[in-house]
XYZ file of C-alpha atoms in Angstrom:
516
model
C 3.316 1.796 -37.804
C 2.964 -0.382 -40.796
C 2.627 -4.181 -40.447
C 6.070 -4.837 -42.198
C 7.719 -2.383 -39.727
C 6.019 -3.964 -36.721
C 6.962 -7.417 -38.000
C 10.569 -6.352 -38.198
C 10.496 -5.032 -34.613
C 8.968 -8.318 -33.342
C 11.732 -10.248 -35.221
C 14.350 -8.043 -33.475
C 12.807 -8.906 -30.059
C 12.876 -12.643 -31.003
C 16.610 -12.366 -31.521
C 17.246 -11.783 -27.837
C 18.922 -14.719 -26.184
C 16.425 -16.127 -23.653
C 19.026 -17.911 -21.527
C 21.289 -14.864 -21.383
C 18.308 -12.718 -20.438
C 17.348 -15.061 -17.641
C 20.871 -15.071 -16.229
C 21.120 -11.307 -16.327
C 17.704 -10.982 -14.605
C 19.090 -13.208 -11.834
C 22.149 -11.114 -11.542
C 19.929 -8.016 -11.320
C 18.005 -9.544 -8.560
C 21.108 -9.717 -6.414
C 21.737 -6.039 -7.054
C 18.137 -5.295 -6.111
C 18.502 -7.272 -2.835
C 21.550 -5.189 -1.876
C 19.663 -1.973 -2.530
C 16.737 -3.161 -0.433
C 19.077 -4.045 2.482
C 20.689 -0.608 2.128
C 17.241 1.030 2.583
C 17.019 2.404 -0.923
C 13.331 1.290 -1.195
C 12.199 2.668 2.181
C 9.842 5.655 2.350
C 8.853 7.933 5.353
C 5.153 6.934 4.861
C 2.680 4.762 2.927
C 1.943 6.086 -0.631
C -0.876 5.155 -2.985
C -1.469 5.228 -6.686
C -3.929 3.937 -9.290
C -3.892 2.546 -12.811
C -7.310 2.920 -14.567
C -8.220 1.249 -17.820
C -10.962 2.198 -20.288
C -12.260 1.159 -23.689
C -13.791 3.305 -26.346
C -17.296 3.082 -27.929
C -19.248 5.007 -30.547
C -21.148 7.705 -28.716
C -24.479 6.936 -30.398
C -24.831 3.162 -30.161
C -22.192 1.904 -27.733
C -20.296 -0.369 -30.185
C -16.636 -0.717 -29.704
C -14.335 1.779 -31.454
C -10.621 1.870 -32.166
C -8.869 4.885 -30.664
C -6.551 6.714 -33.079
C -3.025 6.855 -31.698
C -2.847 10.615 -32.193
C -5.937 10.921 -30.009
C -4.330 8.915 -27.195
C -1.355 11.247 -27.219
C -3.660 14.273 -27.333
C -5.570 13.223 -24.133
C -2.512 12.061 -22.384
C -3.539 8.457 -21.940
C -1.408 5.409 -22.601
C -2.036 2.594 -25.072
C -2.989 -0.817 -23.836
C -3.354 -4.172 -25.554
C -6.154 -3.489 -27.965
C -6.663 -0.621 -30.364
C -9.872 0.251 -28.383
C -8.061 0.490 -25.067
C -6.744 3.496 -23.221
C -5.119 3.785 -19.714
C -4.329 6.541 -17.221
C -1.935 6.336 -14.350
C -2.117 8.701 -11.309
C 0.775 10.328 -9.679
C 1.724 8.619 -6.395
C 0.458 10.480 -3.254
C 0.854 10.097 0.440
C -1.923 8.083 2.060
C -3.761 10.885 3.824
C -6.823 13.019 3.289
C -4.991 15.342 0.879
C -3.405 12.417 -1.041
C -6.749 10.617 -1.612
C -8.351 13.819 -2.733
C -5.493 14.407 -5.056
C -5.959 10.870 -6.491
C -9.593 11.408 -7.193
C -9.078 14.992 -8.575
C -6.344 13.844 -10.886
C -8.491 10.987 -12.294
C -11.480 13.346 -12.762
C -9.437 16.197 -14.245
C -7.730 13.827 -16.837
C -10.889 12.000 -17.575
C -13.092 15.131 -17.967
C -10.629 16.597 -20.420
C -10.435 13.243 -22.352
C -14.141 12.993 -22.530
C -14.443 16.438 -24.051
C -11.853 15.662 -26.699
C -13.293 12.261 -27.537
C -16.774 13.696 -27.779
C -15.632 15.671 -30.825
C -14.713 12.370 -32.417
C -18.197 10.974 -31.679
C -16.499 8.606 -29.231
C -16.760 7.801 -25.485
C -14.452 6.312 -23.021
C -16.191 3.639 -20.923
C -15.211 2.358 -17.432
C -16.354 -1.280 -17.593
C -14.799 -4.596 -17.041
C -15.625 -6.477 -20.237
C -17.116 -5.029 -23.442
C -19.984 -6.806 -25.073
C -20.889 -4.860 -28.282
C -18.250 -5.398 -30.984
C -17.398 -2.733 -33.578
C -20.121 -2.037 -36.008
C -20.299 -4.575 -38.718
C -17.752 -6.928 -37.180
C -18.354 -10.057 -35.076
C -16.414 -10.115 -31.815
C -14.874 -13.414 -32.829
C -13.354 -11.874 -35.922
C -12.200 -8.717 -34.177
C -10.400 -10.823 -31.534
C -8.914 -13.401 -33.824
C -8.043 -11.582 -37.106
C -4.233 -11.661 -37.744
C -1.881 -11.683 -40.646
C 1.399 -13.387 -41.318
C 4.290 -11.404 -42.564
C 7.685 -12.815 -43.671
C 10.822 -11.134 -42.164
C 14.520 -11.880 -42.706
C 16.187 -12.562 -39.348
C 19.714 -11.860 -38.306
C 20.984 -15.111 -39.666
C 19.514 -14.276 -43.135
C 16.603 -16.807 -42.808
C 13.025 -15.980 -43.692
C 10.828 -16.086 -40.597
C 7.084 -15.815 -40.445
C 5.698 -13.299 -37.924
C 2.123 -13.379 -36.770
C 0.574 -9.884 -36.307
C -2.848 -9.393 -34.647
C -4.849 -6.945 -36.766
C -6.502 -5.068 -33.875
C -3.696 -5.092 -31.349
C -1.622 -2.024 -30.333
C 1.734 -1.683 -32.108
C 3.827 -2.867 -29.231
C 6.466 -5.530 -30.163
C 6.139 -7.163 -26.775
C 2.385 -7.927 -27.261
C 2.878 -9.377 -30.625
C 6.007 -11.259 -29.743
C 4.017 -13.398 -27.314
C 2.483 -15.251 -30.252
C 5.837 -15.762 -32.030
C 8.276 -17.062 -29.409
C 9.180 -20.608 -28.524
C 7.183 -20.042 -25.376
C 3.969 -19.226 -27.248
C 2.744 -22.763 -26.427
C 2.808 -21.839 -22.714
C 0.039 -19.308 -23.495
C -3.477 -20.697 -23.884
C -4.485 -17.957 -26.389
C -8.106 -18.960 -26.026
C -11.284 -18.304 -24.059
C -12.596 -21.098 -21.846
C -15.608 -20.087 -19.733
C -19.102 -21.430 -19.199
C -20.761 -21.715 -22.612
C -17.886 -19.784 -24.357
C -14.969 -21.074 -26.240
C -12.739 -19.334 -28.715
C -9.304 -20.269 -30.162
C -6.899 -17.595 -31.259
C -3.404 -17.284 -32.788
C -2.462 -14.301 -30.528
C -3.188 -12.981 -27.072
C -5.708 -10.510 -28.462
C -8.733 -12.058 -26.662
C -7.243 -10.565 -23.504
C -8.301 -7.112 -24.811
C -11.885 -7.995 -23.859
C -11.048 -6.916 -20.278
C -10.235 -3.727 -18.384
C -9.427 -3.053 -14.738
C -8.373 -0.651 -12.028
C -5.155 -1.489 -10.224
C -4.582 0.256 -6.795
C -0.970 0.460 -5.622
C 0.215 0.690 -2.062
C 3.857 1.571 -1.294
C 5.107 0.117 1.966
C 7.073 2.460 4.164
C 9.775 -0.255 4.987
C 10.550 -2.641 2.092
C 11.469 -5.633 4.249
C 7.888 -5.501 5.676
C 6.411 -6.096 2.212
C 5.702 -9.845 2.826
C 3.372 -9.156 5.721
C 1.286 -6.578 3.719
C 1.355 -8.994 0.862
C -0.125 -11.811 3.061
C -2.899 -9.515 4.136
C -3.600 -8.416 0.552
C -4.091 -12.043 -0.415
C -6.638 -12.420 2.418
C -8.687 -9.442 1.363
C -8.489 -10.276 -2.408
C -11.575 -12.509 -2.416
C -13.860 -10.249 -0.299
C -12.888 -7.163 -2.311
C -13.323 -8.929 -5.645
C -16.798 -10.099 -4.534
C -17.759 -6.493 -3.991
C -16.405 -5.353 -7.364
C -17.552 -8.031 -9.796
C -18.677 -6.462 -13.086
C -18.311 -8.846 -16.061
C -20.935 -11.689 -16.143
C -21.289 -11.532 -20.029
C -19.284 -11.915 -23.143
C -20.243 -10.535 -26.520
C -23.233 -12.469 -27.854
C -21.555 -14.152 -30.844
C -18.939 -15.762 -28.635
C -21.484 -18.023 -26.969
C -22.210 -21.549 -27.963
C -25.622 -22.414 -29.210
C -27.293 -22.722 -25.861
C -30.488 -21.271 -24.358
C -30.343 -17.796 -22.956
C -31.465 -18.880 -19.482
C -28.558 -21.366 -19.330
C -26.181 -18.499 -20.071
C -27.617 -16.480 -17.213
C -27.631 -19.363 -14.762
C -24.110 -20.500 -15.505
C -22.412 -17.085 -15.877
C -19.624 -16.279 -13.559
C -19.853 -12.810 -12.054
C -16.266 -11.851 -12.994
C -15.284 -13.466 -16.270
C -12.381 -11.006 -16.466
C -10.462 -13.379 -14.179
C -11.001 -16.374 -16.437
C -10.194 -14.404 -19.581
C -6.770 -13.393 -18.257
C -5.940 -16.862 -17.076
C -7.122 -18.829 -20.147
C -5.660 -16.456 -22.725
C -2.206 -16.501 -21.069
C -2.080 -19.936 -19.328
C -1.800 -23.349 -20.935
C -3.487 -25.756 -18.448
C -1.023 -28.534 -19.477
C 2.064 -26.672 -18.353
C 1.529 -26.343 -14.668
C 0.248 -23.547 -12.501
C 0.348 -20.881 -15.277
C 1.851 -17.420 -15.172
C -1.479 -15.829 -14.280
C -2.493 -17.112 -10.889
C -3.296 -16.339 -7.306
C 0.159 -16.193 -5.655
C 1.401 -17.927 -2.598
C 2.416 -16.213 0.646
C 5.847 -14.609 0.915
C 8.279 -15.397 3.796
C 10.659 -12.455 3.196
C 11.373 -9.755 0.687
C 14.193 -11.709 -0.963
C 11.715 -14.427 -1.853
C 9.584 -11.760 -3.554
C 12.563 -10.749 -5.633
C 13.609 -14.340 -6.419
C 10.104 -15.273 -7.627
C 10.138 -12.514 -10.212
C 13.640 -13.435 -11.408
C 12.826 -17.089 -11.620
C 9.504 -16.627 -13.418
C 9.095 -18.322 -16.767
C 10.399 -15.842 -19.455
C 7.748 -15.530 -22.197
C 9.303 -12.590 -24.026
C 13.009 -11.742 -23.351
C 12.841 -8.134 -24.450
C 15.978 -6.211 -25.429
C 17.323 -3.890 -22.864
C 18.775 -0.478 -23.471
C 21.218 1.255 -20.992
C 19.583 4.166 -19.102
C 20.233 6.727 -16.378
C 17.356 5.896 -14.057
C 18.043 4.496 -10.567
C 16.219 1.243 -11.523
C 18.311 0.903 -14.647
C 20.772 -0.752 -12.206
C 18.643 -3.863 -12.615
C 17.133 -3.403 -16.127
C 16.590 -7.072 -17.068
C 14.627 -7.629 -13.808
C 12.435 -4.643 -14.622
C 11.718 -6.024 -18.080
C 10.936 -9.467 -16.672
C 8.546 -7.982 -14.229
C 6.408 -6.796 -17.124
C 5.294 -10.377 -17.744
C 5.146 -11.385 -14.100
C 1.398 -11.854 -14.036
C -0.089 -12.542 -10.557
C -3.382 -11.216 -9.171
C -1.429 -9.561 -6.432
C 2.161 -8.752 -7.178
C 5.154 -6.980 -5.572
C 6.830 -4.158 -7.565
C 10.329 -2.687 -7.083
C 11.224 0.353 -9.104
C 11.846 4.087 -9.066
C 13.387 6.654 -11.454
C 15.654 8.016 -8.653
C 16.886 6.637 -5.376
C 14.594 9.003 -3.476
C 11.675 7.850 -5.599
C 12.572 4.090 -5.359
C 9.770 2.140 -3.729
C 8.484 -1.407 -2.873
C 4.787 -1.630 -3.506
C 1.967 -4.012 -3.829
C -0.061 -3.860 -7.048
C -3.589 -5.199 -6.468
C -5.003 -6.544 -9.761
C -8.271 -8.401 -8.965
C -10.600 -5.393 -9.286
C -12.415 -4.849 -12.588
C -13.139 -1.352 -13.988
C -16.057 0.108 -12.066
C -19.136 2.058 -13.102
C -17.901 5.413 -11.783
C -14.806 7.206 -10.571
C -16.106 7.385 -7.031
C -16.476 3.586 -6.982
C -12.995 3.134 -8.283
C -11.527 5.517 -5.640
C -13.610 3.685 -2.959
C -11.703 0.483 -3.778
C -8.381 2.331 -3.706
C -9.256 3.760 -0.221
C -10.590 0.473 1.049
C -7.465 -1.458 -0.117
C -5.055 1.121 1.326
C -7.075 1.465 4.582
C -7.171 -2.280 5.091
C -3.382 -2.698 4.619
C -2.864 0.141 7.081
C -5.248 -1.218 9.768
C -4.764 -4.996 9.414
C -1.019 -4.869 9.736
C -0.914 -2.290 12.531
C -3.517 -4.223 14.622
C -2.114 -7.610 13.713
C -5.574 -8.725 12.579
C -6.062 -12.492 13.029
C -7.155 -13.004 9.365
C -3.542 -13.291 8.690
C -3.973 -16.949 10.086
C -6.520 -17.849 7.486
C -5.004 -20.687 5.528
C -3.592 -19.803 2.127
C -5.658 -22.451 0.500
C -8.826 -20.971 1.975
C -7.863 -17.441 0.827
C -7.414 -18.839 -2.735
C -10.789 -20.644 -2.529
C -12.345 -17.335 -1.496
C -10.865 -15.589 -4.597
C -12.230 -18.088 -7.094
C -15.563 -18.364 -5.296
C -15.850 -14.583 -5.590
C -15.030 -14.780 -9.287
C -17.857 -17.256 -9.783
C -20.572 -15.983 -7.474
C -19.757 -12.389 -6.430
C -21.540 -11.416 -3.235
C -23.403 -14.766 -3.135
C -20.091 -16.619 -2.758
C -19.400 -18.621 0.368
C -16.394 -16.801 1.782
C -14.442 -17.634 4.917
C -13.145 -14.844 7.158
C -11.624 -14.586 10.561
C -12.992 -11.539 12.576
C -11.075 -9.297 14.772
C -12.011 -11.393 17.823
C -10.532 -14.482 16.219
C -13.849 -16.174 15.241
C -14.068 -17.847 11.871
C -17.218 -16.924 9.944
C -18.892 -17.420 6.648
C -21.592 -14.880 7.179
C -21.330 -12.183 4.579
C -22.599 -9.352 6.802
C -20.286 -10.266 9.681
C -17.380 -10.458 7.184
C -17.977 -7.074 5.523
C -18.805 -5.407 8.782
C -15.297 -6.316 10.069
C -13.579 -5.749 6.799
C -14.981 -2.252 6.186
C -14.653 -1.250 9.825
C -10.924 -1.970 9.563
C -10.687 -0.102 6.205
C -12.294 2.860 7.917
C -9.987 2.507 10.867
C -6.955 2.569 8.543
C -8.081 5.758 6.844
C -8.769 7.439 10.130
C -5.276 6.424 11.369
C -3.872 8.222 8.366
C -5.664 11.425 9.350
C -8.949 11.308 7.694
C -11.930 12.423 9.727
C -14.758 10.052 10.516
C -16.865 11.775 7.836
C -14.179 11.640 5.262
C -13.404 7.908 5.815
C -17.096 7.040 5.811
C -17.660 8.989 2.541
C -14.912 7.121 0.737
C -16.337 3.718 1.788
C -20.047 4.546 1.358
C -20.291 3.084 -2.163
C -19.009 -0.314 -0.923
C -21.188 -0.336 2.178
C -24.181 0.342 -0.028
C -23.417 -2.722 -2.142
C -23.281 -4.890 0.920
C -26.448 -3.458 2.363
C -28.389 -3.848 -0.964
C -26.559 -7.121 -1.882
C -26.117 -5.752 -5.377
C -22.897 -5.499 -7.410
C -22.492 -4.079 -10.988
C -22.620 -7.751 -12.215
C -25.938 -8.306 -10.426
C -27.181 -5.120 -12.065
C -26.223 -6.448 -15.538
C -27.767 -9.807 -15.021
C -31.023 -8.183 -13.870
C -31.154 -5.915 -16.914
C -30.609 -8.838 -19.323
C -33.145 -11.011 -17.509
C -35.831 -8.339 -17.645
C -35.310 -7.870 -21.373
C -35.546 -11.642 -21.893
C -38.735 -11.832 -19.877
C -40.138 -9.031 -22.090
C -39.575 -11.216 -25.140
C -36.185 -9.905 -26.453
C -33.716 -12.444 -27.904
C -30.459 -12.772 -25.968
C -28.278 -10.646 -28.318
C -30.744 -7.805 -28.198
C -31.163 -8.075 -24.449
C -27.381 -7.938 -24.000
C -27.027 -4.886 -26.270
C -29.838 -3.118 -24.414
C -28.164 -3.748 -21.125
C -24.791 -2.535 -22.401
C -26.207 0.644 -23.865
C -28.122 1.321 -20.631
C -24.819 0.844 -18.745
C -23.175 3.477 -20.931
C -26.087 5.828 -20.597
C -26.205 5.517 -16.746
C -22.421 6.052 -16.636
C -22.635 9.078 -18.769
C -24.844 10.619 -15.986
C -22.738 9.505 -13.044
C -19.147 8.771 -14.131
C -17.504 11.920 -12.660
C -19.685 12.838 -9.779
C -22.035 9.922 -8.856
C -21.597 6.394 -7.808
C -23.059 2.914 -8.564
C -25.258 3.520 -5.437
C -27.230 5.994 -7.672
C -27.995 3.119 -10.034
C -29.574 0.783 -7.512
C -31.957 3.149 -5.736
C -33.141 2.889 -2.171
């Protein structure tokens, strides 16, 4: 799509009446509440799914590459924010041994086929939380901030300037964020230790990629209980998964390399999403750790009442969830690290689920599926056994989350064990956490061996006290000690990451990277 065509589409989006959109979303919320009460979103069993994001690099040197749109269609992946991004979504499956195998097999089959196709383009898809080598010949700062202004005649006959990010996918919603009256509510910057970058669009968010496990509850009114437990496990699971301690080298301030290492947060992906989309002067921000829910109506009301950044146009449709189309649209910019979702193409497919967004993209498929299995197993077990961690104060759960962001497995996390004792001992915490994840999987019909196999990559991280972020920091530090300047040390680490992933992505795990 040409820039003038995209600018015209953005202008059309900006013509949507924000107040009218908000009112219709609130009316849709009442329709949705009635449907929940009628049992439309209930399922006979728990169901799981996964969103999995990647970025593309040149196969020979690991530098970032834009993915041709025709290639995305060919490999069956979906576009994401940046031109270098690609995303797959698995088909929902029942939470049992066959369903988890199906999830893993679907990811592997799609990804293996995609890798073969992209290889012919001298390109590779990478599963990683934050890219650090920009496109060849381009500084990361320019790639993330380049934009153009196009003039468009609006519906009233007035000329209107439209800002278009050069390296962003051609989605009017993405580009509209920088052109609405609510643009000031987005930070559109990076603000992290020793890194600062100002932008005119939300393009800096394209630095990051993630996996997003989904868990569909069997009975929609029970969603708040599952949600409360999901908030309590968010910090501990994030601490196990951290994978983004570094930014591209040219984004750093002029500071010593050792300072960068010492002050780096283990999961900068969290800060990127929050600072790009939140303005610290306007309150809590749209991207945040959410509060507990009291009932399912409150979950629906929160989405309907959320600040509308982009009131997208809504077309009539024949899907079941087209009965509440403005609510569905609004949900697309309801950014919380754990969020409820209500949708379904038909009444029989309608579901209420929890989307778990803290986990960054992982080194291998097996690691990603381990987090899906752990998340689902925990929600199964903790709710069924009425685990006392539900009594952990919300403020402490939030502190756990941001401590995990900063320090990974070295964070001081608070947990309540199955016997009701509060602990800050990491081994005690993870022994209890992973035991309940395994219990939840066994309760869904997995054998002891099957459950243990899914969780093995996470148990290994605990035992070795090593996360992907720790591995990256160690690689960079060793290069610096050997005399390399920081930018070269960072590139060496990143290329080594891609090379190790090439060997283990489909059949290995991060445990193979860290040895005995």
